[in-house]
Amino acid sequence: MLKIFAAAVLSLVVGQVLAAEPATLRIGYQKSSVSMVLAREHKLFEEALPGTQVQWIEFLGGPPLIEALNGGSLDIGNIGDIPPIFAQAAGIDLQYFAVEPNEGKTEAVLVPKASSVQSVAELKGKRVALLKGSSAHNLFLKSLLRAGLQWKDVNVVYLSPSDGRAAFEQGKVDAWVVWDPYYSAAVVDGSARVLGDGQGLNPAGSFFVVSSPFAKQYPQSIGAIIQTLAKAQRLSLDQPEASIALMAKTLGLQPAVVKSYFEHRSSTPIRPLQAADIATQQHTADLFFANGLIPKKVDVQQAVFKAP
C-alpha cells in the first residue's frame, strides 16, 4: 500500500513539473509591439520554452486581440492601457502580468500638415478618428480634458487604424488619434503634424495580458515569459540599428518610420506591475467611467496576476 501511495505521489509531482511548461503558447501581437516582433523573429520564446510550440497571431489593435483572448483562441497578448479596462467592464476574464512603461511619446493627436488647427482646444465641433477601446481613446479623452473640453464637444468617428488613415488623407476627418508605427508613418511621409502627444498625461504604458485559464494552469511559465519579453526589449536598445532594419523588413515599413518609433519608446524595462502602475490604470478606469465611456466601475487590482 505504501509503495502504491508513493508511486501515486511521484506521478502527481512529475505531472505538475510537466504542466509547468505549456505544450502550446498562442501569442497575440501588433506591429506596434517591438518586443513581441523581435521575440518572434529571434525565436526567443522557443529558446526559453523548448518544450512548447509557439504560435503567433497578428492583430490590428487591442480590441480584436481581447476578443480572441476571451474566445479561447489566444493565451497571451500585448495591448494598450484601455483594452483591458473595456474587457473588465464587459466581464472578460483576463489578467495583467507585465507592463512596458512609456513616457507618452508613442501616440499622438495628428492633423493634416496644412490644417489651420493649432491646439486640441480648436478641435471643438470637429470630426476626429480613433479606434474605440484603444490607447488612442485614452489619449484623446485626457487631451480634451486638459484643453478644457468634454467628450461631447467633438464628433468622434470610431475607425480602425487603416480606415482612420484613409479618412484622414481624404479629408473626411479633421484629426486622427493613433499610435506608432502608424503615427510615425504619417509624420515621416509629410502628410501629418503633431497636435499633441501623451507626455504629461500620466501614461500607464502598454500591458501584457494572459487569459485566466492559462495563468491558472501554467503560473510557473509567466516568469519565463516576462524574462523573454525583457530580453527582446533589451535587444532593441542594445542593437538599435540591426533591430530597426529587422523591424522595417518584417513589417514592410521604411527604416525612417521605424527609427522614429524607436526614438519615441522608453528604455524602462518590461516588468511585473507595481503599485504605481495599478494606481495609474485605476485612475484611467475611473476617468472613463466618470465620462460615460464604460458601463460600470472596474477594480484593476482584481485582474492583476499574482505570482505563486
mmCIF file of C-alpha atoms in Angstrom:
data_model
loop_
_atom_site.group_PDB
_atom_site.id
_atom_site.type_symbol
_atom_site.label_atom_id
_atom_site.label_comp_id
_atom_site.label_asym_id
_atom_site.label_seq_id
_atom_site.Cartn_x
_atom_site.Cartn_y
_atom_site.Cartn_z
ATOM 1 C CA MET A 1 0.000 0.000 0.000
ATOM 2 C CA LEU A 2 2.831 2.381 0.920
ATOM 3 C CA LYS A 3 4.559 1.690 -2.408
ATOM 4 C CA ILE A 4 1.352 2.375 -4.304
ATOM 5 C CA PHE A 5 0.868 5.662 -2.404
ATOM 6 C CA ALA A 6 4.485 6.701 -3.059
ATOM 7 C CA ALA A 7 4.118 5.911 -6.759
ATOM 8 C CA ALA A 8 0.926 7.982 -6.923
ATOM 9 C CA VAL A 9 2.645 10.949 -5.261
ATOM 10 C CA LEU A 10 5.619 10.651 -7.642
ATOM 11 C CA SER A 11 3.281 10.534 -10.621
ATOM 12 C CA LEU A 12 1.483 13.639 -9.381
ATOM 13 C CA VAL A 13 4.743 15.538 -8.866
ATOM 14 C CA VAL A 14 6.033 14.580 -12.307
ATOM 15 C CA GLY A 15 2.724 15.654 -13.827
ATOM 16 C CA GLN A 16 2.971 19.037 -12.103
ATOM 17 C CA VAL A 17 6.521 19.546 -13.352
ATOM 18 C CA LEU A 18 5.492 18.703 -16.919
ATOM 19 C CA ALA A 19 2.488 21.038 -16.675
ATOM 20 C CA ALA A 20 4.778 23.932 -15.708
ATOM 21 C CA GLU A 21 5.578 24.361 -19.416
ATOM 22 C CA PRO A 22 2.616 24.508 -21.818
ATOM 23 C CA ALA A 23 2.524 22.296 -24.896
ATOM 24 C CA THR A 24 1.419 25.313 -26.954
ATOM 25 C CA LEU A 25 1.733 29.066 -26.421
ATOM 26 C CA ARG A 26 -0.505 31.213 -28.638
ATOM 27 C CA ILE A 27 0.737 34.799 -28.710
ATOM 28 C CA GLY A 28 -1.235 37.777 -29.978
ATOM 29 C CA TYR A 29 0.827 40.750 -31.122
ATOM 30 C CA GLN A 30 0.567 44.036 -33.002
ATOM 31 C CA LYS A 31 3.010 45.831 -35.281
ATOM 32 C CA SER A 32 3.340 48.406 -32.523
ATOM 33 C CA SER A 33 4.928 45.869 -30.176
ATOM 34 C CA VAL A 34 8.644 45.993 -30.920
ATOM 35 C CA SER A 35 9.454 43.498 -28.172
ATOM 36 C CA MET A 36 6.927 40.981 -29.479
ATOM 37 C CA VAL A 37 8.119 41.268 -33.082
ATOM 38 C CA LEU A 38 11.787 40.912 -32.107
ATOM 39 C CA ALA A 39 10.985 37.963 -29.839
ATOM 40 C CA ARG A 40 9.230 36.319 -32.778
ATOM 41 C CA GLU A 41 11.999 36.988 -35.293
ATOM 42 C CA HIS A 42 14.778 35.854 -32.932
ATOM 43 C CA LYS A 43 12.736 32.846 -31.724
ATOM 44 C CA LEU A 44 13.299 33.839 -28.107
ATOM 45 C CA PHE A 45 10.204 32.046 -26.810
ATOM 46 C CA GLU A 46 11.272 28.821 -28.485
ATOM 47 C CA GLU A 47 14.624 29.215 -26.731
ATOM 48 C CA ALA A 48 13.089 29.946 -23.321
ATOM 49 C CA LEU A 49 10.384 27.263 -23.569
ATOM 50 C CA PRO A 50 11.986 24.470 -25.634
ATOM 51 C CA GLY A 51 9.150 22.039 -24.998
ATOM 52 C CA THR A 52 6.488 24.481 -26.204
ATOM 53 C CA GLN A 53 5.110 25.023 -29.689
ATOM 54 C CA VAL A 54 4.833 28.789 -30.207
ATOM 55 C CA GLN A 55 2.114 30.246 -32.439
ATOM 56 C CA TRP A 56 1.985 33.923 -33.453
ATOM 57 C CA ILE A 57 -1.231 35.736 -34.420
ATOM 58 C CA GLU A 58 -1.186 39.348 -35.624
ATOM 59 C CA PHE A 59 -3.905 41.875 -34.715
ATOM 60 C CA LEU A 60 -4.553 45.422 -35.931
ATOM 61 C CA GLY A 61 -5.440 46.657 -32.441
ATOM 62 C CA GLY A 62 -6.133 45.753 -28.846
ATOM 63 C CA PRO A 63 -9.938 45.254 -29.018
ATOM 64 C CA PRO A 64 -9.844 42.343 -31.523
ATOM 65 C CA LEU A 65 -6.948 40.810 -29.582
ATOM 66 C CA ILE A 66 -9.083 40.890 -26.433
ATOM 67 C CA GLU A 67 -11.931 39.196 -28.301
ATOM 68 C CA ALA A 68 -9.599 36.369 -29.330
ATOM 69 C CA LEU A 69 -8.320 36.002 -25.769
ATOM 70 C CA ASN A 70 -11.886 35.847 -24.491
ATOM 71 C CA GLY A 71 -12.848 33.338 -27.169
ATOM 72 C CA GLY A 72 -10.142 30.912 -26.064
ATOM 73 C CA SER A 73 -8.016 31.145 -29.227
ATOM 74 C CA LEU A 74 -5.189 33.088 -27.565
ATOM 75 C CA ASP A 75 -3.086 32.687 -24.402
ATOM 76 C CA ILE A 76 -1.155 35.952 -24.046
ATOM 77 C CA GLY A 77 -1.042 39.280 -25.835
ATOM 78 C CA ASN A 78 0.289 42.830 -25.793
ATOM 79 C CA ILE A 79 -2.194 45.714 -25.703
ATOM 80 C CA GLY A 80 -2.522 49.357 -24.729
ATOM 81 C CA ASP A 81 -3.977 50.660 -21.486
ATOM 82 C CA ILE A 82 -7.658 50.860 -22.455
ATOM 83 C CA PRO A 83 -8.473 47.411 -23.950
ATOM 84 C CA PRO A 84 -8.097 45.592 -20.603
ATOM 85 C CA ILE A 85 -10.300 48.186 -18.903
ATOM 86 C CA PHE A 86 -13.025 47.666 -21.510
ATOM 87 C CA ALA A 87 -12.528 43.914 -21.087
ATOM 88 C CA GLN A 88 -13.037 44.060 -17.328
ATOM 89 C CA ALA A 89 -16.129 46.226 -17.769
ATOM 90 C CA ALA A 90 -17.500 43.554 -20.136
ATOM 91 C CA GLY A 91 -16.795 40.761 -17.651
ATOM 92 C CA ILE A 92 -13.946 39.202 -19.668
ATOM 93 C CA ASP A 93 -11.663 37.033 -17.550
ATOM 94 C CA LEU A 94 -8.071 38.099 -18.158
ATOM 95 C CA GLN A 95 -5.064 39.109 -16.070
ATOM 96 C CA TYR A 96 -2.341 41.730 -16.416
ATOM 97 C CA PHE A 97 1.062 40.100 -15.922
ATOM 98 C CA ALA A 98 3.594 42.695 -17.140
ATOM 99 C CA VAL A 99 3.922 46.297 -18.272
ATOM 100 C CA GLU A 100 6.178 48.143 -20.705
ATOM 101 C CA PRO A 101 6.178 51.710 -19.341
ATOM 102 C CA ASN A 102 6.381 54.677 -21.682
ATOM 103 C CA GLU A 103 6.500 58.448 -21.434
ATOM 104 C CA GLY A 104 3.542 59.144 -23.679
ATOM 105 C CA LYS A 105 5.583 59.691 -26.842
ATOM 106 C CA THR A 106 4.368 56.648 -28.789
ATOM 107 C CA GLU A 107 0.932 58.018 -29.739
ATOM 108 C CA ALA A 108 -0.362 61.385 -30.829
ATOM 109 C CA VAL A 109 -3.225 63.568 -31.980
ATOM 110 C CA LEU A 110 -2.477 64.322 -35.637
ATOM 111 C CA VAL A 111 -3.846 66.942 -38.013
ATOM 112 C CA PRO A 112 -3.136 67.404 -41.735
ATOM 113 C CA LYS A 113 0.043 69.372 -42.310
ATOM 114 C CA ALA A 114 -1.891 72.231 -43.917
ATOM 115 C CA SER A 115 -4.591 72.341 -41.211
ATOM 116 C CA SER A 116 -5.298 75.669 -39.538
ATOM 117 C CA VAL A 117 -5.884 73.890 -36.213
ATOM 118 C CA GLN A 118 -3.064 74.693 -33.788
ATOM 119 C CA SER A 119 -4.340 73.236 -30.498
ATOM 120 C CA VAL A 120 -6.557 70.472 -29.161
ATOM 121 C CA ALA A 121 -8.991 73.140 -27.942
ATOM 122 C CA GLU A 122 -9.583 74.134 -31.592
ATOM 123 C CA LEU A 123 -10.950 70.658 -32.327
ATOM 124 C CA LYS A 124 -14.264 71.604 -30.705
ATOM 125 C CA GLY A 125 -17.079 70.653 -33.084
ATOM 126 C CA LYS A 126 -14.719 68.883 -35.483
ATOM 127 C CA ARG A 127 -14.500 65.247 -36.624
ATOM 128 C CA VAL A 128 -11.796 63.114 -35.033
ATOM 129 C CA ALA A 129 -10.983 59.498 -35.934
ATOM 130 C CA LEU A 130 -9.703 56.894 -33.461
ATOM 131 C CA LEU A 131 -10.120 53.222 -32.605
ATOM 132 C CA LYS A 132 -12.698 52.676 -29.875
ATOM 133 C CA GLY A 133 -11.341 50.937 -26.786
ATOM 134 C CA SER A 134 -7.704 51.565 -27.753
ATOM 135 C CA SER A 135 -4.946 53.579 -26.079
ATOM 136 C CA ALA A 136 -5.777 56.351 -28.554
ATOM 137 C CA HIS A 137 -9.189 56.558 -26.876
ATOM 138 C CA ASN A 138 -7.460 57.323 -23.583
ATOM 139 C CA LEU A 139 -5.005 59.817 -25.090
ATOM 140 C CA PHE A 140 -7.788 61.800 -26.695
ATOM 141 C CA LEU A 141 -10.015 61.877 -23.608
ATOM 142 C CA LYS A 142 -7.161 63.145 -21.426
ATOM 143 C CA SER A 143 -6.092 65.621 -24.136
ATOM 144 C CA LEU A 144 -9.616 67.046 -24.321
ATOM 145 C CA LEU A 145 -9.926 67.402 -20.555
ATOM 146 C CA ARG A 146 -6.546 69.132 -20.363
ATOM 147 C CA ALA A 147 -7.727 71.553 -23.073
ATOM 148 C CA GLY A 148 -10.890 72.347 -21.106
ATOM 149 C CA LEU A 149 -13.228 70.374 -23.375
ATOM 150 C CA GLN A 150 -15.582 67.459 -22.798
ATOM 151 C CA TRP A 151 -16.021 64.300 -24.861
ATOM 152 C CA LYS A 152 -19.343 65.618 -26.190
ATOM 153 C CA ASP A 153 -17.612 68.719 -27.593
ATOM 154 C CA VAL A 154 -16.138 66.801 -30.551
ATOM 155 C CA ASN A 155 -17.531 64.440 -33.160
ATOM 156 C CA VAL A 156 -15.587 61.227 -32.637
ATOM 157 C CA VAL A 157 -15.606 58.716 -35.503
ATOM 158 C CA TYR A 158 -14.564 55.217 -34.463
ATOM 159 C CA LEU A 159 -12.304 53.726 -37.145
ATOM 160 C CA SER A 160 -9.542 51.119 -37.346
ATOM 161 C CA PRO A 161 -6.016 52.487 -37.935
ATOM 162 C CA SER A 162 -6.129 51.672 -41.668
ATOM 163 C CA ASP A 163 -9.585 53.186 -42.136
ATOM 164 C CA GLY A 164 -8.594 56.126 -39.953
ATOM 165 C CA ARG A 165 -5.609 56.883 -42.149
ATOM 166 C CA ALA A 166 -7.733 56.681 -45.299
ATOM 167 C CA ALA A 167 -10.329 59.078 -43.846
ATOM 168 C CA PHE A 168 -7.545 61.387 -42.661
ATOM 169 C CA GLU A 169 -5.817 61.514 -46.057
ATOM 170 C CA GLN A 170 -9.128 62.025 -47.880
ATOM 171 C CA GLY A 171 -10.063 64.968 -45.657
ATOM 172 C CA LYS A 172 -13.092 63.223 -44.187
ATOM 173 C CA VAL A 173 -11.897 63.888 -40.617
ATOM 174 C CA ASP A 174 -10.118 66.895 -39.133
ATOM 175 C CA ALA A 175 -7.803 64.914 -36.849
ATOM 176 C CA TRP A 176 -6.623 61.382 -36.254
ATOM 177 C CA VAL A 177 -5.519 59.891 -32.931
ATOM 178 C CA VAL A 178 -3.239 56.894 -33.332
ATOM 179 C CA TRP A 179 -0.163 55.096 -32.039
ATOM 180 C CA ASP A 180 3.160 54.034 -33.538
ATOM 181 C CA PRO A 181 4.132 52.956 -36.103
ATOM 182 C CA TYR A 182 1.037 54.494 -37.779
ATOM 183 C CA TYR A 183 1.799 57.816 -36.079
ATOM 184 C CA SER A 184 5.426 57.917 -37.236
ATOM 185 C CA ALA A 185 4.465 56.788 -40.758
ATOM 186 C CA ALA A 186 2.045 59.712 -41.167
ATOM 187 C CA VAL A 187 4.571 62.252 -39.907
ATOM 188 C CA VAL A 188 7.576 60.884 -41.800
ATOM 189 C CA ASP A 189 5.741 60.915 -45.137
ATOM 190 C CA GLY A 190 4.795 64.543 -44.567
ATOM 191 C CA SER A 191 1.027 64.133 -44.523
ATOM 192 C CA ALA A 192 0.574 64.989 -40.832
ATOM 193 C CA ARG A 193 1.851 67.105 -37.995
ATOM 194 C CA VAL A 194 1.543 66.520 -34.277
ATOM 195 C CA LEU A 195 -1.018 68.495 -32.322
ATOM 196 C CA GLY A 196 -0.077 66.797 -29.063
ATOM 197 C CA ASP A 197 1.069 63.501 -27.601
ATOM 198 C CA GLY A 198 0.696 61.760 -24.248
ATOM 199 C CA GLN A 199 3.548 63.465 -22.414
ATOM 200 C CA GLY A 200 2.341 64.936 -19.145
ATOM 201 C CA LEU A 201 -0.880 62.919 -19.218
ATOM 202 C CA ASN A 202 0.340 60.220 -16.825
ATOM 203 C CA PRO A 203 0.500 57.349 -19.346
ATOM 204 C CA ALA A 204 0.465 53.824 -17.965
ATOM 205 C CA GLY A 205 2.338 52.234 -20.865
ATOM 206 C CA SER A 206 1.394 49.079 -22.709
ATOM 207 C CA PHE A 207 0.423 45.880 -20.943
ATOM 208 C CA PHE A 208 0.904 42.166 -21.415
ATOM 209 C CA VAL A 209 -2.162 40.148 -20.535
ATOM 210 C CA VAL A 210 -2.890 36.454 -20.157
ATOM 211 C CA SER A 211 -6.129 34.500 -20.204
ATOM 212 C CA SER A 212 -7.068 33.462 -16.683
ATOM 213 C CA PRO A 213 -7.342 29.735 -17.568
ATOM 214 C CA PHE A 214 -3.767 29.771 -18.921
ATOM 215 C CA ALA A 215 -2.475 31.696 -15.874
ATOM 216 C CA LYS A 216 -4.093 29.207 -13.518
ATOM 217 C CA GLN A 217 -2.768 26.168 -15.376
ATOM 218 C CA TYR A 218 0.762 27.420 -16.070
ATOM 219 C CA PRO A 219 1.620 30.058 -13.439
ATOM 220 C CA GLN A 220 5.262 28.957 -13.371
ATOM 221 C CA SER A 221 5.657 29.882 -17.044
ATOM 222 C CA ILE A 222 4.735 33.533 -16.553
ATOM 223 C CA GLY A 223 8.152 34.412 -15.115
ATOM 224 C CA ALA A 224 9.928 32.898 -18.132
ATOM 225 C CA ILE A 225 7.584 34.789 -20.470
ATOM 226 C CA ILE A 226 8.370 38.117 -18.775
ATOM 227 C CA GLN A 227 12.111 37.432 -18.918
ATOM 228 C CA THR A 228 11.833 36.618 -22.621
ATOM 229 C CA LEU A 229 9.971 39.842 -23.372
ATOM 230 C CA ALA A 230 12.533 41.835 -21.384
ATOM 231 C CA LYS A 231 15.319 40.157 -23.355
ATOM 232 C CA ALA A 232 13.676 41.171 -26.632
ATOM 233 C CA GLN A 233 13.281 44.741 -25.417
ATOM 234 C CA ARG A 234 16.958 44.770 -24.399
ATOM 235 C CA LEU A 235 17.909 43.687 -27.925
ATOM 236 C CA SER A 236 16.154 46.726 -29.373
ATOM 237 C CA LEU A 237 18.081 49.010 -27.015
ATOM 238 C CA ASP A 238 21.496 47.360 -27.313
ATOM 239 C CA GLN A 239 21.323 46.733 -31.068
ATOM 240 C CA PRO A 240 19.140 49.574 -32.391
ATOM 241 C CA GLU A 241 20.393 49.656 -35.986
ATOM 242 C CA ALA A 242 20.045 45.907 -36.509
ATOM 243 C CA SER A 243 16.646 45.914 -34.753
ATOM 244 C CA ILE A 244 15.379 48.822 -36.873
ATOM 245 C CA ALA A 245 16.473 47.074 -40.062
ATOM 246 C CA LEU A 246 14.810 43.836 -38.979
ATOM 247 C CA MET A 247 11.575 45.574 -37.973
ATOM 248 C CA ALA A 248 11.471 47.531 -41.248
ATOM 249 C CA LYS A 249 11.931 44.359 -43.294
ATOM 250 C CA THR A 250 9.459 42.308 -41.259
ATOM 251 C CA LEU A 251 6.732 44.949 -41.197
ATOM 252 C CA GLY A 252 7.268 46.372 -44.662
ATOM 253 C CA LEU A 253 7.951 49.879 -43.329
ATOM 254 C CA GLN A 254 10.580 52.462 -44.226
ATOM 255 C CA PRO A 255 13.594 52.393 -41.867
ATOM 256 C CA ALA A 256 12.972 56.096 -41.168
ATOM 257 C CA VAL A 257 9.490 55.261 -39.832
ATOM 258 C CA VAL A 258 10.808 52.538 -37.537
ATOM 259 C CA LYS A 259 13.664 54.802 -36.391
ATOM 260 C CA SER A 260 11.137 57.484 -35.434
ATOM 261 C CA TYR A 261 9.134 54.924 -33.478
ATOM 262 C CA PHE A 262 12.249 53.714 -31.656
ATOM 263 C CA GLU A 263 13.001 57.303 -30.650
ATOM 264 C CA HIS A 264 9.555 57.560 -29.053
ATOM 265 C CA ARG A 265 9.992 54.434 -26.900
ATOM 266 C CA SER A 266 11.104 54.297 -23.275
ATOM 267 C CA SER A 267 14.124 52.361 -22.025
ATOM 268 C CA THR A 268 12.350 51.359 -18.791
ATOM 269 C CA PRO A 269 12.458 47.537 -18.627
ATOM 270 C CA ILE A 270 9.421 45.341 -19.121
ATOM 271 C CA ARG A 271 8.466 44.063 -15.658
ATOM 272 C CA PRO A 272 5.613 42.812 -13.480
ATOM 273 C CA LEU A 273 3.123 45.502 -12.459
ATOM 274 C CA GLN A 274 3.949 47.676 -9.472
ATOM 275 C CA ALA A 275 1.597 49.585 -7.188
ATOM 276 C CA ALA A 276 2.100 52.794 -9.194
ATOM 277 C CA ASP A 277 1.159 51.057 -12.453
ATOM 278 C CA ILE A 278 -2.027 49.708 -10.921
ATOM 279 C CA ALA A 279 -2.901 53.112 -9.441
ATOM 280 C CA THR A 280 -2.413 54.852 -12.793
ATOM 281 C CA GLN A 281 -4.539 52.276 -14.565
ATOM 282 C CA GLN A 282 -7.232 52.546 -11.898
ATOM 283 C CA HIS A 283 -7.299 56.337 -12.307
ATOM 284 C CA THR A 284 -7.813 55.888 -16.054
ATOM 285 C CA ALA A 285 -10.608 53.370 -15.495
ATOM 286 C CA ASP A 286 -12.342 55.762 -13.084
ATOM 287 C CA LEU A 287 -11.968 58.584 -15.592
ATOM 288 C CA PHE A 288 -13.610 56.539 -18.354
ATOM 289 C CA PHE A 289 -16.492 55.600 -16.071
ATOM 290 C CA ALA A 290 -16.972 59.202 -14.972
ATOM 291 C CA ASN A 291 -17.215 60.261 -18.623
ATOM 292 C CA GLY A 292 -19.711 57.538 -19.511
ATOM 293 C CA LEU A 293 -17.286 55.621 -21.740
ATOM 294 C CA ILE A 294 -17.580 52.314 -19.861
ATOM 295 C CA PRO A 295 -20.833 50.974 -18.335
ATOM 296 C CA LYS A 296 -19.564 50.222 -14.838
ATOM 297 C CA LYS A 297 -16.653 50.736 -12.469
ATOM 298 C CA VAL A 298 -13.839 48.201 -12.562
ATOM 299 C CA ASP A 299 -11.275 47.190 -9.957
ATOM 300 C CA VAL A 300 -7.948 46.862 -11.768
ATOM 301 C CA GLN A 301 -6.271 45.150 -8.819
ATOM 302 C CA GLN A 302 -8.631 42.194 -9.193
ATOM 303 C CA ALA A 303 -7.244 41.468 -12.656
ATOM 304 C CA VAL A 304 -3.528 41.575 -11.806
ATOM 305 C CA PHE A 305 -1.673 38.240 -11.971
ATOM 306 C CA LYS A 306 -0.239 37.152 -8.644
ATOM 307 C CA ALA A 307 2.872 35.017 -8.947
ATOM 308 C CA PRO A 308 2.741 31.764 -6.954
#
